[in-house]
Coordinates of C-alpha atoms in Angstrom, one line a residue:
X1 CA 26.8 15.2 -28.0
X2 CA 26.4 13.4 -24.7
X3 CA 28.0 10.0 -24.3
X4 CA 25.8 6.9 -23.5
X5 CA 26.9 7.0 -19.8
X6 CA 26.3 10.5 -19.8
X7 CA 22.8 10.1 -21.0
X8 CA 22.0 7.2 -18.4
X9 CA 23.4 9.7 -15.5
X10 CA 20.9 12.4 -16.6
X11 CA 17.7 10.1 -17.0
X12 CA 18.7 8.5 -13.5
X13 CA 19.1 12.2 -12.0
X14 CA 15.7 13.1 -13.5
X15 CA 14.1 10.0 -12.2
X16 CA 15.5 10.6 -8.4
X17 CA 14.2 14.4 -9.0
X18 CA 10.7 13.2 -10.1
X19 CA 10.6 10.7 -6.9
X20 CA 11.7 13.2 -4.5
X21 CA 9.0 15.5 -6.0
X22 CA 6.6 12.9 -5.9
X23 CA 7.1 11.6 -2.3
X24 CA 6.9 15.6 -1.2
X25 CA 3.6 15.7 -2.8
X26 CA 1.9 12.7 -1.4
X27 CA 3.2 13.8 2.2
X28 CA 1.0 14.5 4.8
X29 CA 1.9 18.2 4.8
X30 CA 4.3 18.0 7.7
X31 CA 7.5 20.0 7.6
X32 CA 10.7 18.9 8.3
X33 CA 13.2 20.4 10.9
X34 CA 15.5 21.4 8.0
X35 CA 15.7 23.6 5.1
X36 CA 12.5 22.6 3.6
X37 CA 10.8 24.4 6.6
X38 CA 12.9 27.5 6.4
X39 CA 11.3 30.3 4.1
X40 CA 14.2 31.1 1.5
X41 CA 12.4 34.3 0.6
X42 CA 11.9 36.2 3.9
X43 CA 13.9 39.3 5.1
X44 CA 16.8 38.3 7.0
X45 CA 16.8 41.5 9.3
X46 CA 19.3 44.2 10.6
X47 CA 20.7 41.3 12.8
X48 CA 22.2 39.7 9.6
X49 CA 24.0 42.7 8.7
X50 CA 27.2 42.6 7.0
X51 CA 30.5 44.9 6.8
X52 CA 31.5 46.4 3.4
X53 CA 33.6 43.8 1.5
X54 CA 37.4 44.3 2.3
X55 CA 38.2 41.7 -0.7
X56 CA 36.9 44.4 -3.4
X57 CA 39.0 44.6 -6.8
X58 CA 41.6 47.5 -6.6
X59 CA 40.3 50.4 -8.5
X60 CA 36.7 49.1 -9.2
X61 CA 34.5 51.5 -6.9
X62 CA 35.4 54.7 -9.5
X63 CA 32.0 55.6 -11.0
X64 CA 30.4 58.0 -13.4
X65 CA 26.8 59.0 -12.9
X66 CA 25.5 60.1 -16.1
X67 CA 21.8 59.0 -16.1
X68 CA 20.5 59.8 -12.5
X69 CA 17.9 62.5 -12.8
X70 CA 18.3 66.0 -10.9
X71 CA 14.7 66.0 -9.5
X72 CA 11.4 64.2 -10.1
X73 CA 8.1 65.3 -10.7
X74 CA 6.1 65.8 -7.3
X75 CA 4.1 62.9 -6.8
X76 CA 0.6 64.8 -6.5
X77 CA 1.0 65.9 -10.0
X78 CA 1.3 62.4 -11.4
X79 CA -1.6 61.4 -13.7
X80 CA -1.8 57.8 -13.2
X81 CA -4.3 57.7 -16.2
X82 CA -1.4 58.6 -18.6
X83 CA 0.8 55.8 -17.7
X84 CA 0.1 53.8 -20.9
X85 CA -0.5 50.6 -18.5
X86 CA -1.3 47.3 -20.0
X87 CA -4.5 47.1 -17.9
X88 CA -5.4 50.7 -16.5
X89 CA -4.6 51.1 -12.8
X90 CA -2.5 48.0 -12.6
X91 CA 1.1 47.5 -12.6
X92 CA 2.1 44.5 -14.7
X93 CA 5.3 43.2 -13.4
X94 CA 7.8 40.8 -15.1
X95 CA 9.9 39.1 -12.3
X96 CA 11.8 36.1 -11.2
X97 CA 11.1 33.3 -8.7
X98 CA 14.8 31.9 -7.5
X99 CA 17.2 34.8 -6.7
X100 CA 16.7 35.9 -2.9
X101 CA 16.8 38.2 -1.4
X102 CA 16.2 40.5 -4.4
X103 CA 13.3 38.7 -6.3
X104 CA 11.9 35.3 -5.0
X105 CA 8.6 33.5 -4.0
X106 CA 8.0 33.0 -0.1
X107 CA 6.5 30.4 1.5
X108 CA 3.0 31.8 1.0
X109 CA 3.4 31.7 -2.5
X110 CA 3.6 35.3 -3.2
X111 CA 6.1 37.1 -5.3
X112 CA 8.3 39.2 -2.6
X113 CA 11.9 39.9 -2.3
X114 CA 13.6 43.4 -1.8
X115 CA 13.2 44.5 -5.4
X116 CA 9.3 43.6 -5.4
X117 CA 8.7 45.1 -1.9
X118 CA 10.0 48.3 -2.9
X119 CA 7.8 48.2 -6.2
X120 CA 4.7 47.4 -3.7
X121 CA 5.6 50.4 -1.8
X122 CA 5.7 52.8 -4.9
X123 CA 2.5 51.3 -6.3
X124 CA 1.0 52.1 -3.2
X125 CA 2.2 55.7 -3.3
X126 CA 1.0 55.8 -6.9
X127 CA -2.6 54.4 -6.0
X128 CA -1.9 51.3 -8.3
X129 CA -2.6 47.6 -7.9
X130 CA 0.3 45.6 -8.9
X131 CA 0.3 42.1 -10.5
X132 CA 3.6 39.9 -10.8
X133 CA 4.1 37.6 -13.5
X134 CA 7.1 34.9 -13.2
X135 CA 9.2 34.7 -16.2
X136 CA 13.0 34.0 -17.1
X137 CA 15.7 36.8 -17.2
X138 CA 16.6 35.7 -20.6
X139 CA 13.5 37.2 -22.2
X140 CA 12.4 39.7 -19.8
X141 CA 13.7 43.0 -21.4
X142 CA 12.4 42.1 -24.7
X143 CA 9.1 41.4 -23.0
X144 CA 9.2 44.8 -21.6
X145 CA 9.9 46.4 -24.8
X146 CA 7.3 44.5 -26.5
X147 CA 4.8 45.9 -23.6
X148 CA 4.3 42.2 -22.5
X149 CA 5.1 43.9 -19.0
X150 CA 4.7 47.2 -17.7
X151 CA 7.8 47.0 -15.7
X152 CA 10.8 44.5 -15.4
X153 CA 11.9 43.7 -11.7
X154 CA 14.9 41.7 -11.4
X155 CA 18.2 43.5 -9.8
X156 CA 18.8 44.6 -13.5
X157 CA 22.3 46.1 -14.2
X158 CA 21.7 49.4 -16.1
X159 CA 24.2 48.7 -18.9
X160 CA 24.6 50.9 -22.1
X161 CA 23.6 47.7 -24.0
X162 CA 20.4 47.4 -22.2
X163 CA 19.5 51.2 -22.5
X164 CA 19.5 50.4 -26.3
X165 CA 16.4 48.2 -25.5
X166 CA 14.5 49.6 -22.7
X167 CA 14.1 52.7 -20.5
X168 CA 15.3 52.4 -16.8
X169 CA 14.2 54.3 -13.6
X170 CA 16.6 55.8 -11.3
X171 CA 18.5 53.1 -9.5
X172 CA 17.2 51.8 -6.2
X173 CA 20.2 49.2 -5.2
X174 CA 23.7 48.7 -5.8
X175 CA 25.7 45.5 -6.2
X176 CA 29.2 43.9 -6.4
X177 CA 30.1 41.6 -8.8
X178 CA 30.6 38.4 -6.8
X179 CA 33.1 35.6 -7.7
X180 CA 32.0 32.6 -6.0
X181 CA 34.5 29.6 -5.7
X182 CA 35.4 26.8 -3.5
X183 CA 36.6 28.3 -0.2
X184 CA 40.4 26.9 -0.6
X185 CA 40.6 26.3 -3.6
X186 CA 43.3 27.5 -6.5
X187 CA 40.8 30.5 -7.5
X188 CA 40.9 33.3 -5.2
X189 CA 40.1 36.4 -7.3
X190 CA 39.2 37.6 -11.0
X191 CA 42.9 37.6 -11.8
X192 CA 43.0 33.8 -11.4
X193 CA 40.4 33.2 -14.2
X194 CA 41.5 32.3 -17.6
X195 CA 40.2 30.6 -20.8
X196 CA 40.4 27.2 -19.0
X197 CA 38.4 28.1 -16.3
X198 CA 34.7 27.1 -16.5
X199 CA 32.8 30.2 -15.4
X200 CA 29.0 29.8 -14.5
X201 CA 26.7 32.7 -15.4
X202 CA 22.8 33.3 -15.8
X203 CA 22.1 33.9 -19.2
X204 CA 21.5 37.6 -20.1
X205 CA 22.5 38.8 -16.9
X206 CA 24.8 41.8 -16.1
X207 CA 27.6 39.2 -14.7
X208 CA 27.0 37.5 -18.1
X209 CA 28.2 40.7 -20.2
X210 CA 30.7 41.5 -17.6
X211 CA 32.7 38.2 -17.9
X212 CA 32.4 38.3 -21.9
X213 CA 33.1 42.1 -22.3
X214 CA 35.1 43.0 -19.4
X215 CA 36.9 40.0 -18.6
X216 CA 37.3 38.8 -22.1
X217 CA 36.3 35.2 -21.4
X218 CA 33.5 32.8 -22.4
X219 CA 31.3 31.9 -19.6
X220 CA 29.0 28.5 -19.3
X221 CA 25.5 30.0 -19.0
X222 CA 22.6 28.6 -17.2
X223 CA 19.0 29.4 -17.4
X224 CA 18.3 30.1 -13.3
X225 CA 20.6 30.5 -10.1
X226 CA 19.3 27.1 -8.6
X227 CA 20.5 25.0 -11.7
X228 CA 23.9 27.0 -11.7
X229 CA 24.7 26.5 -8.1
X230 CA 23.8 22.8 -8.2
X231 CA 26.3 22.4 -11.0
X232 CA 28.9 24.6 -8.8
X233 CA 28.4 22.3 -6.0
X234 CA 28.7 19.2 -7.9
X235 CA 31.9 20.4 -9.7
X236 CA 30.6 20.6 -13.5
X237 CA 31.8 24.1 -13.0
X238 CA 34.7 25.9 -11.4
X239 CA 33.2 29.1 -10.1
X240 CA 30.3 31.7 -10.7
X241 CA 30.2 35.3 -11.2
X242 CA 27.2 36.4 -9.5
X243 CA 25.5 39.6 -8.7
X244 CA 26.4 40.1 -4.9
X245 CA 22.6 39.9 -3.4
X246 CA 22.1 36.4 -5.1
X247 CA 25.5 35.1 -4.0
X248 CA 24.6 36.5 -0.2
X249 CA 21.2 35.0 -0.6
X250 CA 22.2 31.2 -1.8
X251 CA 25.6 30.8 -0.5
X252 CA 24.9 29.5 3.1
X253 CA 27.5 29.3 5.8
X254 CA 29.0 25.7 6.0
X255 CA 28.9 25.5 2.2
X256 CA 32.0 24.3 0.5
X257 CA 31.8 27.7 -1.6
X258 CA 32.4 31.3 -0.8
X259 CA 32.6 34.8 -2.2
X260 CA 36.2 35.0 -2.6
X261 CA 36.3 38.5 -4.4
X262 CA 34.1 41.1 -5.3
X263 CA 34.2 44.0 -8.0
X264 CA 32.1 47.1 -8.0
X265 CA 31.6 48.9 -11.5
X266 CA 29.3 51.9 -12.5
X267 CA 27.1 49.6 -14.7
X268 CA 26.2 47.5 -11.7
X269 CA 23.4 49.7 -10.4
X270 CA 19.9 48.1 -10.3
X271 CA 16.9 49.9 -11.7
X272 CA 13.2 48.8 -13.1
X273 CA 13.2 48.4 -16.7
X274 CA 10.3 50.5 -18.5
X275 CA 9.7 50.6 -22.4
X276 CA 11.7 53.4 -23.9
X277 CA 8.7 55.4 -24.7
X278 CA 7.0 55.3 -22.0
X279 CA 8.2 58.1 -20.4
X280 CA 5.2 58.9 -18.4
X281 CA 5.8 55.6 -16.3
X282 CA 9.5 56.1 -15.7
X283 CA 8.7 59.7 -14.4
X284 CA 6.0 58.2 -11.8
X285 CA 8.1 55.4 -10.4
X286 CA 10.9 57.7 -10.3
X287 CA 8.6 60.1 -7.9
X288 CA 7.3 57.0 -6.0
X289 CA 10.8 56.1 -5.5
X290 CA 11.8 59.2 -4.1
X291 CA 8.8 59.4 -1.8
X292 CA 9.5 56.1 -0.3
X293 CA 13.2 57.1 0.4
X294 CA 11.8 60.3 1.9
X295 CA 9.3 58.8 4.3
X296 CA 11.7 56.1 5.4
X297 CA 10.2 53.2 3.7
X298 CA 13.3 52.3 1.5
X299 CA 15.7 52.5 4.5
X300 CA 13.3 50.2 6.3
X301 CA 12.9 47.5 3.5
X302 CA 16.8 47.9 2.9
X303 CA 17.4 47.1 6.5
X304 CA 15.5 44.4 6.6
X305 CA 16.2 42.7 3.2
X306 CA 20.1 43.9 2.6
X307 CA 21.4 45.4 5.5
X308 CA 24.9 46.4 4.5
X309 CA 26.9 49.7 4.2
X310 CA 26.2 51.9 1.0
X311 CA 29.4 52.8 -1.3
X312 CA 30.4 56.2 -0.9
X313 CA 29.7 56.8 -4.3
X314 CA 25.9 55.9 -4.5
X315 CA 22.5 56.6 -2.9
X316 CA 19.1 55.6 -4.3
X317 CA 16.9 57.9 -6.4
X318 CA 17.2 60.9 -7.7
X319 CA 19.8 63.5 -6.8
X320 CA 17.5 65.5 -4.9
X321 CA 16.4 62.8 -2.8
X322 CA 17.4 62.5 0.5
X323 CA 20.2 60.7 1.7
X324 CA 18.7 57.4 3.7
X325 CA 19.0 57.3 7.5
X326 CA 20.4 53.8 7.9
X327 CA 21.6 51.9 11.0
X328 CA 25.4 51.4 11.5
X329 CA 25.6 48.1 9.5
X330 CA 29.4 47.7 10.1
X331 CA 28.7 47.9 13.9
X332 CA 25.9 45.5 13.6
X333 CA 28.0 43.1 11.7
X334 CA 30.6 43.2 14.0
X335 CA 28.1 41.7 16.6
X336 CA 26.7 39.2 14.5
X337 CA 28.4 35.9 15.6
X338 CA 27.9 34.6 11.9
X339 CA 30.5 37.0 10.7
X340 CA 33.0 36.3 13.3
X341 CA 32.9 32.7 13.8
X342 CA 35.4 31.2 11.5
X343 CA 34.1 28.4 9.5
X344 CA 36.0 25.2 9.2
X345 CA 37.7 24.7 5.8
X346 CA 35.6 22.2 3.6
X347 CA 36.9 18.7 3.3
X348 CA 37.5 17.1 -0.5
X349 CA 33.9 15.2 -1.1
X350 CA 33.5 11.8 -2.9
X351 CA 31.7 11.9 -6.2
X352 CA 28.9 10.0 -4.2
X353 CA 29.0 12.6 -1.5
X354 CA 28.8 15.5 -4.1
X355 CA 25.8 13.6 -5.7
X356 CA 24.0 13.4 -2.2
X357 CA 24.7 17.2 -1.2
X358 CA 23.4 18.2 -4.8
X359 CA 20.4 16.0 -6.1
X360 CA 19.3 15.2 -2.3
X361 CA 19.4 18.9 -1.4
X362 CA 15.9 19.8 -0.9
X363 CA 16.8 23.6 -0.7
X364 CA 17.9 23.4 -4.3
X365 CA 14.5 21.7 -5.3
X366 CA 12.5 24.4 -3.5
X367 CA 14.3 27.2 -5.4
X368 CA 14.0 25.4 -8.7
X369 CA 10.5 24.2 -8.3
X370 CA 8.6 27.2 -9.8
X371 CA 10.8 27.1 -12.9
X372 CA 10.0 23.4 -13.1
X373 CA 6.4 23.6 -12.9
X374 CA 6.8 25.5 -16.7

């Protein structure tokens, strides 16, 4: 139960948030020169390439490929009238709003992000329209299984437990589990975590499962990424176990937080979720994925949205899909000043400064606003 003082703080924060949002709504439409004017859901481009992480947990790159299909049905043999879609001719997709660069809403109020742009390209190959619907990750797989959505698009890690609920396409992305912690804090790796560490995760994600079942620890669950990161910045939790795309998209240069270690595990490849019994739709999406790999669309979108080297043990699509022709991201990363400039160590902040940085950080409100409307 919350104490009286804790309740008052929460009420004050809620009032401050309401005031900030009201002022924004009543403004004349002028954009500031700060984060409010920056599109948080836009492709950073190949110029923002990063090298493969050097702080990967030892022994974590071993993988066994059990589910990737050997080949796909040729695209011209896909009968889109037999895909069991909720609305014929329309792919209804459940997705998220606040996890750039993978899944997010851009400055034009359109669902975008790397995962969804890939899906738009596949829908075009299949001659389907696409309709995105925002939801929370916690209930997404159940909604796909119950045919509320044809597809779930949210950088979904293909764990065996999830395969008991839904079916999956071939993978289109990989990821590391990233440990985000104070840059110069005492926690610098997964081995530093213990039962007294307040570990933040987004509820129902692969990272939630990883902390519980691989690390054997009890995390603090949050409904969305913006709320979680705000609590990390304010010191309410000690660390965040994140998917690497989300960590890279939310943690910015100059923040007092950084990715202190990564872990690559077989379950952390991303695929689209489909109802288990709807094999025709899974086959169609697999065919579309191989088609956009073959024509270079996958490589272009990947280079724009997530420019980083592929692990040696992984490539997108079926086993028959060609290996994507990608730029030398390591060389591009070496030319990127952001990757070579040393960021000064963050100085300890007072409680008032932490509150200012967290609750008056317009960037966080922009990320959280679609969920607040719910």
